[in-house]
Short mmCIF file of C-alpha atoms in Angstrom, two decimals:
data_model
loop_
_atom_site.label_atom_id
_atom_site.label_comp_id
_atom_site.label_asym_id
_atom_site.label_seq_id
_atom_site.Cartn_x
_atom_site.Cartn_y
_atom_site.Cartn_z
CA ARG O 511 0.00 0.00 0.00
CA LYS O 512 1.33 3.44 -0.91
CA GLU O 513 1.97 5.83 1.97
CA VAL O 514 -0.08 8.57 0.28
CA GLU O 515 -2.80 7.67 -2.19
CA GLN O 516 -4.53 9.97 -4.63
CA ASP O 517 -6.79 9.51 -7.62
CA PRO O 518 -4.52 10.39 -10.58
CA GLY O 519 -7.42 11.78 -12.61
CA PRO O 520 -7.47 13.60 -14.91
CA PHE O 521 -10.32 15.72 -13.69
CA ASN O 522 -11.72 17.72 -16.60
CA VAL O 523 -13.97 20.55 -15.40
CA PRO O 524 -15.42 23.67 -17.01
CA GLU O 525 -14.38 27.12 -15.88
CA GLY O 526 -16.35 28.19 -12.82
CA ALA O 527 -16.92 24.67 -11.55
CA THR O 528 -16.16 23.43 -8.06
CA VAL O 529 -13.85 20.45 -7.85
CA ALA O 530 -12.67 18.36 -4.91
CA PHE O 531 -9.61 16.17 -4.53
CA ASN O 532 -9.13 13.57 -1.86
CA CYS O 533 -6.11 11.87 -0.46
CA THR O 534 -5.51 9.17 2.15
CA TYR O 535 -2.33 8.48 4.08
CA SER O 536 -1.24 5.34 5.87
CA ASN O 537 1.14 6.58 8.57
CA SER O 538 -0.92 7.57 11.59
CA ALA O 539 2.17 9.28 13.05
CA SER O 540 2.12 11.90 10.28
CA GLN O 541 2.03 15.39 11.72
CA SER O 542 2.34 17.87 8.86
CA PHE O 543 0.13 17.98 5.80
CA PHE O 544 0.29 20.03 2.62
CA TRP O 545 -1.06 20.47 -0.84
CA TYR O 546 1.52 21.33 -3.50
CA ARG O 547 0.79 22.38 -7.04
CA GLN O 548 3.00 21.29 -9.93
CA ASP O 549 2.72 22.70 -13.43
CA CYS O 550 3.89 20.63 -16.37
CA ARG O 551 7.68 20.22 -16.34
CA LYS O 552 8.04 22.62 -13.38
CA GLU O 553 8.90 22.20 -9.73
CA PRO O 554 6.26 21.66 -7.03
CA LYS O 555 5.10 24.81 -5.27
CA LEU O 556 3.36 24.96 -1.92
CA LEU O 557 -0.32 25.70 -2.34
CA MET O 558 -1.30 25.48 1.30
CA SER O 559 -0.66 23.73 4.56
CA VAL O 560 -3.51 21.69 5.99
CA TYR O 561 -4.62 21.95 9.61
CA SER O 562 -7.01 19.87 11.67
CA SER O 563 -9.34 22.85 11.99
CA GLY O 564 -9.44 23.21 8.22
CA ASN O 565 -8.20 26.27 6.40
CA GLU O 566 -9.18 28.45 3.51
CA ASP O 567 -7.15 30.59 1.15
CA GLY O 568 -9.33 32.43 -1.33
CA ARG O 569 -10.98 29.87 -3.58
CA PHE O 570 -9.09 26.98 -1.98
CA THR O 571 -10.20 25.08 1.11
CA ALA O 572 -8.28 22.23 2.71
CA GLN O 573 -9.55 19.81 5.32
CA LEU O 574 -7.83 17.17 7.44
CA ASN O 575 -9.51 14.24 9.14
CA ARG O 576 -6.94 12.57 11.37
CA ALA O 577 -9.29 9.80 12.50
CA SER O 578 -9.88 8.71 8.91
CA GLN O 579 -6.37 9.70 7.76
CA TYR O 580 -7.92 11.69 4.97
CA ILE O 581 -7.07 15.05 3.41
CA SER O 582 -9.14 17.03 0.96
CA LEU O 583 -8.77 20.08 -1.26
CA LEU O 584 -11.72 22.00 -2.62
CA ILE O 585 -11.33 24.50 -5.45
CA ARG O 586 -14.23 26.83 -6.07
CA ASP O 587 -14.88 28.89 -9.20
CA SER O 588 -12.15 27.07 -11.17
CA LYS O 589 -9.98 29.16 -13.47
CA LEU O 590 -8.07 28.07 -16.56
CA SER O 591 -4.90 28.87 -14.62
CA ASP O 592 -5.79 26.23 -12.01
CA SER O 593 -4.91 23.52 -14.55
CA ALA O 594 -2.04 21.63 -12.97
CA THR O 595 -1.21 18.53 -10.96
CA TYR O 596 -2.10 18.73 -7.28
CA LEU O 597 0.16 16.77 -4.97
CA CYS O 598 -0.97 15.62 -1.55
CA VAL O 599 1.99 15.65 0.84
CA VAL O 600 2.52 14.41 4.38
CA SER O 601 5.45 14.57 6.73
CA PRO O 602 5.86 11.82 9.29
CA THR O 603 7.71 14.03 11.72
CA GLY O 604 7.06 17.33 13.38
CA THR O 605 8.99 19.17 10.73
CA ALA O 606 8.81 19.12 6.96
CA SER O 607 12.12 17.33 6.86
CA LYS O 608 10.94 14.38 4.84
CA LEU O 609 7.99 15.00 2.59
CA THR O 610 6.06 12.00 1.32
CA PHE O 611 4.18 12.79 -1.87
CA GLY O 612 1.21 11.19 -3.50
CA THR O 613 1.33 10.57 -7.23
CA GLY O 614 -0.72 13.71 -7.82
CA THR O 615 -4.13 14.46 -9.28
CA ARG O 616 -4.22 16.15 -12.64
CA LEU O 617 -6.77 18.93 -13.14
CA GLN O 618 -7.67 20.35 -16.53
CA VAL O 619 -9.99 23.35 -16.51
CA THR O 620 -11.62 24.06 -19.86
CA LEU O 621 -13.61 26.91 -21.40
CA ASP J 822 15.28 37.45 -3.96
CA ALA J 823 16.88 34.41 -5.55
CA GLY J 824 15.10 31.14 -4.99
CA VAL J 825 16.64 27.70 -4.95
CA THR J 826 18.97 27.24 -7.89
CA GLN J 827 20.08 23.97 -9.44
CA SER J 828 22.60 23.06 -12.10
CA PRO J 829 22.70 21.78 -14.70
CA THR J 830 19.13 22.08 -15.95
CA HIS J 831 19.44 19.09 -18.25
CA LEU J 832 21.91 16.24 -18.49
CA ILE J 833 22.32 13.19 -20.71
CA LYS J 834 24.50 10.30 -19.54
CA THR J 835 25.03 6.69 -20.48
CA ARG J 836 24.65 3.64 -18.28
CA GLY J 837 27.52 3.11 -15.87
CA GLN J 838 28.57 6.74 -15.81
CA HIS J 839 28.66 9.02 -12.79
CA VAL J 840 26.76 12.28 -12.34
CA THR J 841 26.99 15.24 -9.95
CA LEU J 842 24.06 17.58 -9.47
CA ARG J 843 24.33 20.88 -7.63
CA CYS J 844 21.99 22.96 -5.55
CA SER J 845 22.16 26.35 -3.87
CA PRO J 846 19.51 26.99 -1.21
CA ILE J 847 17.65 30.21 -0.56
CA SER J 848 19.86 32.66 1.30
CA GLY J 849 19.59 32.01 5.03
CA HIS J 850 18.28 28.48 4.64
CA LYS J 851 20.47 25.87 6.25
CA SER J 852 18.75 22.67 5.20
CA VAL J 853 18.76 21.04 1.78
CA SER J 854 16.75 18.01 0.73
CA TRP J 855 16.94 16.00 -2.48
CA TYR J 856 14.05 14.29 -4.23
CA GLN J 857 13.74 12.11 -7.32
CA GLN J 858 10.65 12.44 -9.50
CA VAL J 859 10.07 9.79 -12.12
CA LEU J 860 7.58 10.60 -14.87
CA GLY J 861 4.01 10.15 -13.70
CA GLN J 862 4.94 9.86 -10.02
CA GLY J 863 5.28 12.22 -7.10
CA PRO J 864 8.74 13.19 -5.86
CA GLN J 865 10.50 10.64 -3.66
CA PHE J 866 12.74 11.67 -0.78
CA ILE J 867 16.43 10.82 -1.20
CA PHE J 868 18.38 12.82 1.42
CA GLN J 869 18.18 15.71 3.84
CA TYR J 870 21.24 17.65 5.01
CA TYR J 871 21.48 20.25 7.73
CA GLU J 872 24.65 21.95 8.88
CA LYS J 873 26.66 19.60 6.65
CA GLU J 874 25.29 16.51 8.36
CA GLU J 875 22.94 13.94 6.89
CA ARG J 876 19.66 14.14 8.79
CA GLY J 877 17.56 11.76 6.75
CA ARG J 878 17.87 9.18 4.02
CA GLY J 879 15.21 7.64 1.81
CA ASN J 880 15.06 4.17 0.35
CA PHE J 881 17.74 4.59 -2.30
CA PRO J 882 20.80 2.40 -3.01
CA ASP J 883 24.32 3.33 -1.93
CA ARG J 884 25.02 4.50 -5.47
CA PHE J 885 23.34 7.71 -4.32
CA SER J 886 25.33 10.00 -2.06
CA ALA J 887 25.29 13.66 -1.17
CA ARG J 888 27.09 16.28 0.81
CA GLN J 889 26.56 19.80 2.04
CA PHE J 890 29.18 22.50 2.04
CA PRO J 891 29.91 25.25 4.59
CA ASN J 892 27.94 27.74 2.47
CA TYR J 893 24.95 25.32 2.70
CA SER J 894 25.02 24.43 -1.00
CA SER J 895 24.80 20.75 -1.77
CA GLU J 896 25.78 18.11 -4.28
CA LEU J 897 24.00 14.89 -5.15
CA ASN J 898 26.17 12.18 -6.66
CA VAL J 899 24.94 9.09 -8.44
CA ASN J 900 27.37 6.36 -9.45
CA ALA J 901 26.98 3.51 -11.94
CA LEU J 902 23.95 5.07 -13.57
CA LEU J 903 21.05 2.84 -14.56
CA LEU J 904 18.32 3.53 -17.09
CA GLY J 905 15.89 3.74 -14.18
CA ASP J 906 17.77 6.71 -12.76
CA SER J 907 16.30 8.87 -15.52
CA ALA J 908 14.19 11.40 -13.67
CA LEU J 909 13.77 14.97 -12.52
CA TYR J 910 16.01 15.58 -9.51
CA LEU J 911 14.65 18.25 -7.22
CA CYS J 912 16.41 20.14 -4.50
CA ALA J 913 14.44 21.80 -1.72
CA SER J 914 15.64 24.20 0.93
CA SER J 915 14.17 25.08 4.29
CA LEU J 916 15.14 26.98 7.40
CA PHE J 917 14.96 23.83 9.53
CA LEU J 918 14.26 25.40 12.86
CA GLY J 919 14.62 22.10 14.62
CA GLY J 920 11.18 20.69 15.03
CA LYS J 921 8.97 23.54 13.96
CA LEU J 922 5.68 22.16 12.71
CA GLY J 923 4.69 22.84 9.15
CA GLU J 924 8.02 24.23 8.08
CA THR J 925 7.95 24.97 4.39
CA GLN J 926 10.29 23.46 1.82
CA TYR J 927 10.94 25.47 -1.31
CA PHE J 928 11.84 23.58 -4.45
CA GLY J 929 14.32 24.46 -7.16
CA PRO J 930 13.52 24.00 -10.86
CA GLY J 931 15.22 20.62 -10.91
CA THR J 932 17.75 18.84 -13.08
CA ARG J 933 16.39 16.55 -15.78
CA LEU J 934 18.63 13.51 -16.09
CA LEU J 935 18.32 11.14 -19.01
CA VAL J 936 20.32 7.91 -18.89
CA LEU J 937 20.76 6.14 -22.22
#
């Protein structure tokens, strides 16, 4: 079983749609959680950290369910520029020293 | 401000050769981590260095080694290259405040290695 599992997609959605990505992780000792965004042939960039209380950044909302070992990302009012691969990331320690990535979920937003 | 820089950007090698990849962290960052990203997969952790010491190692063979220099830059070395080593090699830097939760790692643009 992979440490971090994601649906690879692709998710094809029209502009303005709401889309949700889910991720599960196997290591119950994981303490830090993130969503990274990766554009084609580019490096991953931090989209947002994920907290137990949930957090929102503009059109993006992330949720963490420690009991179910489940992380989600919700994107509202999708833009063409949101097209990318979204990587679910966990860190088994209290720091971000070792990031464990999922395979990523590809999102394509269309006109 | 300059972000994480890596060199070279692209590299072509043949099986059995050796390669050295270089990384300069963001100014003030003392920790460097290396990741390997094979096409269609997420990045996989190879090493973390802090203050010139190895602080973490992923599940990679001994052909992979790294070091960190006094200026906090780092090198990743891979010996006896295999076709399967073809990947994007990413370097990430962080402050590494010793246990701070949620510390952010910033990635460089990567080095694309193709082994023929």
